[in-house]
PDB file of C-alpha atoms in Angstrom:
ATOM      1  CA  TRP A  60      11.535  19.486   7.014  1.00 93.00           C
ATOM      2  CA  GLN A  61       9.318  22.497   6.868  1.00 90.00           C
ATOM      3  CA  LYS A  62      12.167  24.471   5.537  1.00 92.00           C
ATOM      4  CA  ARG A  63      12.977  22.126   2.788  1.00 90.00           C
ATOM      5  CA  GLU A  64      16.405  21.345   4.410  1.00 95.00           C
ATOM      6  CA  ILE A  65      15.653  17.642   4.298  1.00 96.00           C
ATOM      7  CA  SER A  66      13.615  15.564   1.686  1.00 98.00           C
ATOM      8  CA  ASN A  67      10.069  14.030   2.127  1.00 98.00           C
ATOM      9  CA  PHE A  68      11.899  10.684   1.947  1.00 98.00           C
ATOM     10  CA  ASP A  69      14.206  11.311   4.618  1.00 98.00           C
ATOM     11  CA  TYR A  70      11.573  12.837   6.843  1.00 98.00           C
ATOM     12  CA  LEU A  71       9.411   9.941   6.544  1.00 98.00           C
ATOM     13  CA  MET A  72      12.228   7.495   7.231  1.00 98.00           C
ATOM     14  CA  TYR A  73      12.852   9.820  10.189  1.00 97.00           C
ATOM     15  CA  LEU A  74       9.031   9.574  11.404  1.00 98.00           C
ATOM     16  CA  ASN A  75       9.115   5.572  10.832  1.00 98.00           C
ATOM     17  CA  THR A  76      11.995   5.150  12.969  1.00 97.00           C
ATOM     18  CA  LEU A  77      10.733   7.243  15.866  1.00 97.00           C
ATOM     19  CA  ALA A  78       7.473   5.271  15.382  1.00 95.00           C
ATOM     20  CA  GLY A  79       9.622   1.852  15.990  1.00 93.00           C
ATOM     21  CA  ARG A  80       9.468   0.703  12.571  1.00 96.00           C
ATOM     22  CA  SER A  81      12.769  -0.469  10.711  1.00 96.00           C
ATOM     23  CA  TYR A  82      14.115  -2.671   7.886  1.00 96.00           C
ATOM     24  CA  ASN A  83      14.984  -5.257  10.709  1.00 94.00           C
ATOM     25  CA  ASP A  84      11.319  -6.089  11.377  1.00 92.00           C
ATOM     26  CA  TYR A  85       8.847  -7.340   8.514  1.00 92.00           C
ATOM     27  CA  MET A  86       6.115  -6.846  10.976  1.00 90.00           C
ATOM     28  CA  GLN A  87       7.106  -3.253  11.619  1.00 93.00           C
ATOM     29  CA  TYR A  88       8.624  -2.370   8.127  1.00 96.00           C
ATOM     30  CA  PRO A  89       8.720   1.328   7.223  1.00 98.00           C
ATOM     31  CA  VAL A  90       5.382   2.453   5.622  1.00 98.00           C
ATOM     32  CA  PHE A  91       5.281   4.903   2.741  1.00 98.00           C
ATOM     33  CA  PRO A  92       2.283   6.442   0.994  1.00 98.00           C
ATOM     34  CA  TRP A  93       0.769   5.998  -2.318  1.00 98.00           C
ATOM     35  CA  VAL A  94       1.604   9.256  -3.891  1.00 98.00           C
ATOM     36  CA  LEU A  95       0.056   8.986  -7.147  1.00 98.00           C
ATOM     37  CA  ALA A  96      -3.174   8.149  -8.787  1.00 98.00           C
ATOM     38  CA  ASP A  97      -2.089   8.298 -12.334  1.00 98.00           C
ATOM     39  CA  TYR A  98      -0.964   4.881 -13.729  1.00 98.00           C
ATOM     40  CA  HIS A  99      -2.424   4.970 -17.110  1.00 97.00           C
ATOM     41  CA  SER A 100      -1.050   8.400 -18.912  1.00 97.00           C
ATOM     42  CA  GLU A 101       1.578   8.474 -21.430  1.00 97.00           C
ATOM     43  CA  THR A 102       3.431  11.170 -19.619  1.00 97.00           C
ATOM     44  CA  LEU A 103       3.355  12.210 -15.900  1.00 97.00           C
ATOM     45  CA  ASN A 104       2.271  15.470 -15.149  1.00 97.00           C
ATOM     46  CA  LEU A 105       3.484  16.621 -11.669  1.00 97.00           C
ATOM     47  CA  THR A 106       1.800  20.148 -12.033  1.00 96.00           C
ATOM     48  CA  ASN A 107      -1.537  18.633 -12.148  1.00 97.00           C
ATOM     49  CA  PRO A 108      -3.216  17.833  -8.834  1.00 97.00           C
ATOM     50  CA  HIS A 109      -5.276  15.149 -10.270  1.00 97.00           C
ATOM     51  CA  THR A 110      -2.285  12.935 -10.772  1.00 98.00           C
ATOM     52  CA  PHE A 111      -1.920  12.666  -6.927  1.00 98.00           C
ATOM     53  CA  ARG A 112      -3.593  10.445  -4.455  1.00 98.00           C
ATOM     54  CA  ASP A 113      -5.540  12.229  -1.769  1.00 98.00           C
ATOM     55  CA  LEU A 114      -3.188  12.350   1.001  1.00 98.00           C
ATOM     56  CA  SER A 115      -5.864  13.522   3.664  1.00 97.00           C
ATOM     57  CA  LYS A 116      -7.789  10.268   3.201  1.00 98.00           C
ATOM     58  CA  PRO A 117      -6.508   6.627   3.937  1.00 98.00           C
ATOM     59  CA  MET A 118      -6.579   4.105   1.335  1.00 98.00           C
ATOM     60  CA  GLY A 119     -10.156   2.956   2.324  1.00 97.00           C
ATOM     61  CA  ALA A 120     -11.504   6.279   1.515  1.00 97.00           C
ATOM     62  CA  GLN A 121     -10.022   7.120  -1.667  1.00 97.00           C
ATOM     63  CA  THR A 122     -13.642   6.792  -3.677  1.00 96.00           C
ATOM     64  CA  MET A 123     -16.939   7.812  -2.387  1.00 97.00           C
ATOM     65  CA  GLU A 124     -18.417   4.561  -2.788  1.00 96.00           C
ATOM     66  CA  ARG A 125     -15.427   2.691  -0.998  1.00 96.00           C
ATOM     67  CA  LYS A 126     -15.563   5.239   1.752  1.00 97.00           C
ATOM     68  CA  ARG A 127     -19.466   4.600   2.319  1.00 97.00           C
ATOM     69  CA  LYS A 128     -19.181   0.915   2.425  1.00 96.00           C
ATOM     70  CA  PHE A 129     -16.577   1.024   5.050  1.00 96.00           C
ATOM     71  CA  ILE A 130     -18.591   3.442   7.159  1.00 95.00           C
ATOM     72  CA  GLN A 131     -21.645   1.058   6.526  1.00 94.00           C
ATOM     73  CA  ARG A 132     -19.407  -1.818   7.753  1.00 91.00           C
ATOM     74  CA  TYR A 133     -18.290   0.383  10.882  1.00 92.00           C
ATOM     75  CA  ASN A 134     -21.929   1.010  11.831  1.00 90.00           C
ATOM     76  CA  GLU A 135     -23.358  -2.434  11.028  1.00 86.00           C
ATOM     77  CA  VAL A 136     -20.813  -4.069  13.868  1.00 78.00           C
ATOM     78  CA  GLU A 137     -22.256  -1.620  16.253  1.00 66.00           C
ATOM     79  CA  LYS A 138     -25.953  -2.791  15.624  1.00 61.00           C
ATOM     80  CA  SER A 139     -25.284  -6.595  15.129  1.00 56.00           C
ATOM     81  CA  GLU A 140     -22.765  -7.617  17.638  1.00 52.00           C
ATOM     82  CA  GLY A 141     -22.936  -4.805  20.194  1.00 49.00           C
ATOM     83  CA  ASP A 142     -19.281  -5.195  20.866  1.00 51.00           C
ATOM     84  CA  LEU A 143     -17.587  -1.768  20.717  1.00 50.00           C
ATOM     85  CA  SER A 144     -14.117  -3.142  20.966  1.00 55.00           C
ATOM     86  CA  ALA A 145     -14.504  -5.016  17.606  1.00 74.00           C
ATOM     87  CA  GLN A 146     -16.144  -1.962  15.870  1.00 85.00           C
ATOM     88  CA  CYS A 147     -13.817  -0.827  13.294  1.00 91.00           C
ATOM     89  CA  HIS A 148     -13.566   0.202   9.521  1.00 94.00           C
ATOM     90  CA  TYR A 149     -10.734  -2.053   8.234  1.00 93.00           C
ATOM     91  CA  CYS A 150      -9.982  -5.841   9.508  1.00 87.00           C
ATOM     92  CA  THR A 151      -6.868  -5.770   7.234  1.00 90.00           C
ATOM     93  CA  HIS A 152      -3.819  -3.204   7.500  1.00 93.00           C
ATOM     94  CA  TYR A 153      -1.881  -1.250   5.205  1.00 96.00           C
ATOM     95  CA  SER A 154       1.658  -2.787   6.221  1.00 96.00           C
ATOM     96  CA  SER A 155       2.475  -6.265   7.157  1.00 93.00           C
ATOM     97  CA  ALA A 156       5.020  -9.056   6.616  1.00 92.00           C
ATOM     98  CA  ILE A 157       3.261 -10.629   3.760  1.00 92.00           C
ATOM     99  CA  ILE A 158       2.726  -7.241   2.005  1.00 95.00           C
ATOM    100  CA  VAL A 159       6.372  -6.313   2.587  1.00 96.00           C
ATOM    101  CA  ALA A 160       7.355  -9.700   1.122  1.00 95.00           C
ATOM    102  CA  SER A 161       4.929  -9.678  -1.810  1.00 96.00           C
ATOM    103  CA  TYR A 162       6.386  -6.370  -2.980  1.00 98.00           C
ATOM    104  CA  LEU A 163       9.794  -7.618  -2.667  1.00 97.00           C
ATOM    105  CA  VAL A 164       9.295 -11.301  -3.956  1.00 97.00           C
ATOM    106  CA  ARG A 165      11.439 -11.069  -6.809  1.00 97.00           C
ATOM    107  CA  LEU A 166      14.636 -10.506  -4.677  1.00 97.00           C
ATOM    108  CA  GLU A 167      16.212 -12.786  -2.165  1.00 94.00           C
ATOM    109  CA  PRO A 168      15.948 -13.033   0.904  1.00 94.00           C
ATOM    110  CA  PHE A 169      12.412 -11.814   0.555  1.00 95.00           C
ATOM    111  CA  THR A 170      11.703 -14.637  -1.936  1.00 95.00           C
ATOM    112  CA  GLN A 171      12.233 -17.228   0.856  1.00 95.00           C
ATOM    113  CA  THR A 172      10.351 -15.083   3.207  1.00 93.00           C
ATOM    114  CA  PHE A 173       7.337 -15.051   1.062  1.00 93.00           C
ATOM    115  CA  CYS A 174       7.291 -18.721   0.350  1.00 94.00           C
ATOM    116  CA  SER A 175       7.414 -19.412   4.105  1.00 92.00           C
ATOM    117  CA  LEU A 176       4.626 -17.249   4.866  1.00 89.00           C
ATOM    118  CA  GLN A 177       2.581 -18.882   2.182  1.00 88.00           C
ATOM    119  CA  GLY A 178       3.139 -22.401   3.615  1.00 88.00           C
ATOM    120  CA  GLY A 179       6.090 -23.056   1.287  1.00 89.00           C
ATOM    121  CA  SER A 180       5.373 -22.004  -2.098  1.00 89.00           C
ATOM    122  CA  PHE A 181       4.628 -18.873  -4.153  1.00 90.00           C
ATOM    123  CA  ASP A 182       0.911 -17.579  -4.154  1.00 88.00           C
ATOM    124  CA  VAL A 183      -1.910 -18.105  -6.887  1.00 89.00           C
ATOM    125  CA  ALA A 184      -0.281 -15.976  -9.695  1.00 89.00           C
ATOM    126  CA  ASP A 185      -3.296 -13.509 -10.006  1.00 90.00           C
ATOM    127  CA  ARG A 186      -2.806 -12.651  -6.307  1.00 91.00           C
ATOM    128  CA  MET A 187       1.113 -12.036  -6.864  1.00 94.00           C
ATOM    129  CA  PHE A 188       2.441  -8.490  -7.100  1.00 96.00           C
ATOM    130  CA  HIS A 189       2.578  -8.191 -10.789  1.00 95.00           C
ATOM    131  CA  SER A 190       1.434  -4.688 -11.881  1.00 96.00           C
ATOM    132  CA  VAL A 191       1.698  -1.359 -10.149  1.00 98.00           C
ATOM    133  CA  LYS A 192      -1.457  -0.118 -11.797  1.00 98.00           C
ATOM    134  CA  SER A 193      -3.731  -3.139 -10.715  1.00 97.00           C
ATOM    135  CA  THR A 194      -2.247  -2.983  -7.249  1.00 98.00           C
ATOM    136  CA  TRP A 195      -3.129   0.695  -6.974  1.00 98.00           C
ATOM    137  CA  GLU A 196      -6.798  -0.155  -8.193  1.00 97.00           C
ATOM    138  CA  SER A 197      -7.033  -3.037  -5.887  1.00 97.00           C
ATOM    139  CA  ALA A 198      -5.834  -1.116  -2.838  1.00 97.00           C
ATOM    140  CA  SER A 199      -7.443   2.076  -3.587  1.00 97.00           C
ATOM    141  CA  ARG A 200     -10.763   1.028  -5.392  1.00 96.00           C
ATOM    142  CA  ASP A 201     -11.708  -2.538  -6.054  1.00 95.00           C
ATOM    143  CA  ASN A 202     -10.849  -4.953  -3.235  1.00 96.00           C
ATOM    144  CA  MET A 203     -12.494  -4.199   0.222  1.00 94.00           C
ATOM    145  CA  SER A 204      -9.949  -6.503   1.948  1.00 93.00           C
ATOM    146  CA  ASP A 205      -6.791  -4.463   0.385  1.00 96.00           C
ATOM    147  CA  VAL A 206      -5.917  -1.183   1.917  1.00 97.00           C
ATOM    148  CA  ARG A 207      -1.997  -1.627   1.533  1.00 97.00           C
ATOM    149  CA  GLU A 208       0.275   1.356   1.305  1.00 98.00           C
ATOM    150  CA  LEU A 209       3.936   1.425   0.073  1.00 98.00           C
ATOM    151  CA  ILE A 210       7.312   0.623   1.133  1.00 98.00           C
ATOM    152  CA  PRO A 211      10.435   2.758   0.849  1.00 98.00           C
ATOM    153  CA  GLU A 212      11.888   0.815  -2.082  1.00 98.00           C
ATOM    154  CA  PHE A 213       9.203   2.096  -4.683  1.00 98.00           C
ATOM    155  CA  PHE A 214      11.233   5.308  -4.411  1.00 98.00           C
ATOM    156  CA  TYR A 215      14.968   4.201  -4.784  1.00 98.00           C
ATOM    157  CA  LEU A 216      15.263   0.575  -5.831  1.00 98.00           C
ATOM    158  CA  PRO A 217      14.543  -0.380  -9.289  1.00 98.00           C
ATOM    159  CA  GLU A 218      15.826  -3.965  -8.783  1.00 98.00           C
ATOM    160  CA  PHE A 219      12.551  -5.275  -7.112  1.00 98.00           C
ATOM    161  CA  LEU A 220      10.644  -4.721 -10.219  1.00 98.00           C
ATOM    162  CA  THR A 221      12.415  -7.077 -12.224  1.00 97.00           C
ATOM    163  CA  ASN A 222      12.506 -10.847 -12.245  1.00 97.00           C
ATOM    164  CA  ALA A 223      16.552 -11.034 -12.461  1.00 96.00           C
ATOM    165  CA  ASN A 224      16.460 -14.410 -10.689  1.00 95.00           C
ATOM    166  CA  HIS A 225      14.123 -15.965 -13.421  1.00 95.00           C
ATOM    167  CA  PHE A 226      11.856 -17.116 -10.487  1.00 94.00           C
ATOM    168  CA  GLU A 227       8.770 -19.236 -11.833  1.00 93.00           C
ATOM    169  CA  LEU A 228       5.861 -17.171 -10.413  1.00 93.00           C
ATOM    170  CA  GLY A 229       3.091 -18.689 -12.455  1.00 92.00           C
ATOM    171  CA  CYS A 230       0.796 -17.817 -15.108  1.00 93.00           C
ATOM    172  CA  MET A 231      -2.216 -15.834 -14.508  1.00 92.00           C
ATOM    173  CA  GLN A 232      -5.908 -17.011 -15.507  1.00 91.00           C
ATOM    174  CA  ASP A 233      -5.413 -14.825 -18.655  1.00 90.00           C
ATOM    175  CA  GLY A 234      -2.485 -16.477 -19.743  1.00 90.00           C
ATOM    176  CA  THR A 235      -0.031 -13.804 -18.800  1.00 90.00           C
ATOM    177  CA  VAL A 236       3.320 -15.339 -17.625  1.00 93.00           C
ATOM    178  CA  LEU A 237       4.460 -13.504 -14.425  1.00 94.00           C
ATOM    179  CA  GLY A 238       7.953 -12.091 -14.839  1.00 95.00           C
ATOM    180  CA  ASP A 239       8.771  -8.538 -14.556  1.00 97.00           C
ATOM    181  CA  VAL A 240       6.239  -5.883 -12.723  1.00 97.00           C
ATOM    182  CA  GLN A 241       4.098  -4.225 -15.238  1.00 97.00           C
ATOM    183  CA  LEU A 242       4.847  -0.608 -14.961  1.00 98.00           C
ATOM    184  CA  PRO A 243       2.622   2.411 -15.846  1.00 98.00           C
ATOM    185  CA  PRO A 244       3.071   3.882 -19.407  1.00 98.00           C
ATOM    186  CA  TRP A 245       4.894   6.796 -18.354  1.00 98.00           C
ATOM    187  CA  ALA A 246       7.604   4.647 -17.289  1.00 98.00           C
ATOM    188  CA  ASP A 247       8.378   3.223 -20.862  1.00 97.00           C
ATOM    189  CA  GLY A 248       8.784  -0.151 -19.263  1.00 96.00           C
ATOM    190  CA  ASP A 249      12.104   0.841 -17.565  1.00 98.00           C
ATOM    191  CA  PRO A 250      12.234   0.332 -13.831  1.00 98.00           C
ATOM    192  CA  HIS A 251      14.890   3.238 -13.517  1.00 98.00           C
ATOM    193  CA  LYS A 252      12.782   5.921 -14.943  1.00 98.00           C
ATOM    194  CA  PHE A 253       9.909   4.674 -12.940  1.00 98.00           C
ATOM    195  CA  ILE A 254      11.949   4.901  -9.518  1.00 98.00           C
ATOM    196  CA  LEU A 255      13.130   8.284 -10.867  1.00 98.00           C
ATOM    197  CA  LEU A 256       9.673   9.853 -11.559  1.00 98.00           C
ATOM    198  CA  HIS A 257       8.146   8.145  -8.692  1.00 98.00           C
ATOM    199  CA  ARG A 258      10.793   9.832  -6.224  1.00 98.00           C
ATOM    200  CA  GLN A 259      10.214  13.182  -8.029  1.00 98.00           C
ATOM    201  CA  ALA A 260       6.463  12.670  -7.583  1.00 98.00           C
ATOM    202  CA  LEU A 261       7.198  12.121  -3.782  1.00 98.00           C
ATOM    203  CA  GLU A 262       9.349  15.497  -3.560  1.00 98.00           C
ATOM    204  CA  SER A 263       6.980  17.483  -5.801  1.00 97.00           C
ATOM    205  CA  ASP A 264       5.264  20.492  -4.326  1.00 96.00           C
ATOM    206  CA  TYR A 265       1.897  18.952  -4.359  1.00 97.00           C
ATOM    207  CA  VAL A 266       3.120  15.975  -2.030  1.00 98.00           C
ATOM    208  CA  SER A 267       5.294  18.624   0.034  1.00 97.00           C
ATOM    209  CA  ALA A 268       2.006  20.498   0.742  1.00 97.00           C
ATOM    210  CA  HIS A 269      -0.161  17.757   1.648  1.00 98.00           C
ATOM    211  CA  LEU A 270       2.243  15.091   3.164  1.00 98.00           C
ATOM    212  CA  HIS A 271       1.350  16.129   6.811  1.00 97.00           C
ATOM    213  CA  ARG A 272      -2.353  15.045   6.433  1.00 98.00           C
ATOM    214  CA  TRP A 273      -1.155  11.412   5.611  1.00 98.00           C
ATOM    215  CA  ILE A 274       1.328  11.673   8.487  1.00 98.00           C
ATOM    216  CA  ASP A 275      -1.657  12.535  10.583  1.00 98.00           C
ATOM    217  CA  LEU A 276      -3.434   9.452   9.753  1.00 98.00           C
ATOM    218  CA  ILE A 277      -0.559   6.918  10.139  1.00 97.00           C
ATOM    219  CA  PHE A 278       1.714   8.472  12.841  1.00 97.00           C
ATOM    220  CA  GLY A 279      -0.290  11.232  14.391  1.00 96.00           C
ATOM    221  CA  HIS A 280      -3.549  12.323  16.103  1.00 95.00           C
ATOM    222  CA  LYS A 281      -5.851  10.459  13.380  1.00 97.00           C
ATOM    223  CA  GLN A 282      -4.437   7.406  14.114  1.00 94.00           C
ATOM    224  CA  HIS A 283      -6.980   6.143  16.833  1.00 91.00           C
ATOM    225  CA  GLY A 284      -9.954   7.867  19.152  1.00 91.00           C
ATOM    226  CA  SER A 285     -12.420  10.012  17.638  1.00 94.00           C
ATOM    227  CA  ALA A 286     -10.270  11.626  15.022  1.00 96.00           C
ATOM    228  CA  ALA A 287      -9.827   8.271  13.528  1.00 96.00           C
ATOM    229  CA  VAL A 288     -13.401   7.524  13.325  1.00 95.00           C
ATOM    230  CA  GLU A 289     -14.141  10.843  11.719  1.00 96.00           C
ATOM    231  CA  ALA A 290     -11.296  10.161   9.187  1.00 97.00           C
ATOM    232  CA  VAL A 291     -12.658   6.675   8.343  1.00 97.00           C
ATOM    233  CA  ASN A 292      -9.242   5.378   9.812  1.00 97.00           C
ATOM    234  CA  THR A 293      -9.962   2.790  12.536  1.00 95.00           C
ATOM    235  CA  TYR A 294      -8.508  -0.741  12.367  1.00 92.00           C
ATOM    236  CA  HIS A 295      -9.261  -3.865  14.224  1.00 87.00           C
ATOM    237  CA  PRO A 296      -8.275  -3.368  17.828  1.00 84.00           C
ATOM    238  CA  TYR A 297      -5.513  -6.077  17.773  1.00 82.00           C
ATOM    239  CA  PHE A 298      -3.499  -3.948  15.230  1.00 86.00           C
ATOM    240  CA  TYR A 299      -3.151  -1.559  18.071  1.00 85.00           C
ATOM    241  CA  GLY A 300      -0.473  -3.545  19.938  1.00 70.00           C
ATOM    242  CA  ASP A 301       0.645  -0.706  22.288  1.00 63.00           C
ATOM    243  CA  LYS A 302      -2.868  -0.225  23.471  1.00 63.00           C
ATOM    244  CA  MET A 303      -3.369  -3.878  24.417  1.00 64.00           C
ATOM    245  CA  ASP A 304      -2.079  -5.124  27.840  1.00 66.00           C
ATOM    246  CA  LEU A 305      -1.335  -8.670  26.899  1.00 68.00           C
ATOM    247  CA  ASN A 306      -0.336  -9.438  30.695  1.00 70.00           C
ATOM    248  CA  LYS A 307      -3.938  -9.097  31.838  1.00 71.00           C
ATOM    249  CA  ILE A 308      -5.094 -11.710  29.385  1.00 73.00           C
ATOM    250  CA  LYS A 309      -5.127 -15.013  31.154  1.00 75.00           C
ATOM    251  CA  ASP A 310      -6.416 -17.330  28.699  1.00 77.00           C
ATOM    252  CA  PRO A 311      -3.240 -18.591  26.669  1.00 79.00           C
ATOM    253  CA  LEU A 312      -5.152 -19.557  23.460  1.00 79.00           C
ATOM    254  CA  ILE A 313      -6.477 -16.004  23.281  1.00 74.00           C
ATOM    255  CA  LYS A 314      -3.161 -14.570  23.934  1.00 74.00           C
ATOM    256  CA  SER A 315      -1.520 -16.740  21.253  1.00 77.00           C
ATOM    257  CA  THR A 316      -4.608 -15.655  18.944  1.00 75.00           C
ATOM    258  CA  ILE A 317      -3.887 -12.086  19.367  1.00 73.00           C
ATOM    259  CA  LEU A 318      -0.051 -12.570  19.003  1.00 73.00           C
ATOM    260  CA  GLY A 319      -0.506 -14.448  15.764  1.00 73.00           C
ATOM    261  CA  PHE A 320      -3.132 -11.875  14.588  1.00 71.00           C
ATOM    262  CA  ILE A 321      -0.669  -9.097  15.209  1.00 70.00           C
ATOM    263  CA  SER A 322       2.329 -10.629  13.495  1.00 68.00           C
ATOM    264  CA  ASN A 323       0.484 -11.965  10.426  1.00 71.00           C
ATOM    265  CA  PHE A 324      -1.535  -9.127   9.459  1.00 76.00           C
ATOM    266  CA  GLY A 325       0.262  -5.978  10.768  1.00 81.00           C
ATOM    267  CA  GLN A 326       0.729  -3.345  13.515  1.00 87.00           C
ATOM    268  CA  ILE A 327      -0.269   0.252  13.838  1.00 91.00           C
ATOM    269  CA  PRO A 328       2.943   2.722  14.333  1.00 93.00           C
ATOM    270  CA  LYS A 329       3.528   4.233  17.784  1.00 91.00           C
ATOM    271  CA  GLN A 330       1.995   7.381  17.835  1.00 92.00           C
ATOM    272  CA  VAL A 331       4.560  10.110  17.429  1.00 90.00           C
TER     273      VAL A 331
END
């Protein structure tokens, strides 16, 4: 990878596989980074550093204001509850079964998976994945319970962005009927162009030079411990499945609660 003999995409898939993540498990689906921060320009400039997301920071620290709030949350838990095991920056995860299914909801079998996870129906239209730009703004800036990253399909599968099956996904409060995913202006409404440019962004010189910083956060030494605290990158203890010895938990109710938490809200990848 350092010699540019394999692509960034292939390297990320390799790391996901090493960390125990695969397409066969929605709860441990391959996780990929948001690489762009520009979803409003008419043309995409891949030579401008400001076009890109800060790969050295998790989604919860993409703005100074958001980072400050998550640090405040981390410190307040210590003061108010005194239980350091529950001290974390994020109580939600960047990858989970519902996040994967929500991205791919326009394609079967993910449509049925999403509905089953939602109790048998689609979610409220305003909460459905309907716009790349608004999803980025939610995950990077606006929503304190949303720190989601992306999935590999964002870099090779245009079909998941179109409602070819004509599912009735509902109507948003502003009157917008949900159909195809709304794309950034630079994609000209063409899912194939979006995927092409998005893949070019992933393989760009800027991302190639900074991708290792994101890898440190997700798969490497900033995943947990003091380095994670310093990087504003700690998650609820239940997300660290391989760090918990469920065999030591005798109470079946507590054990089932933890297992349910992990299966619904996500798992930290195995450290590579």
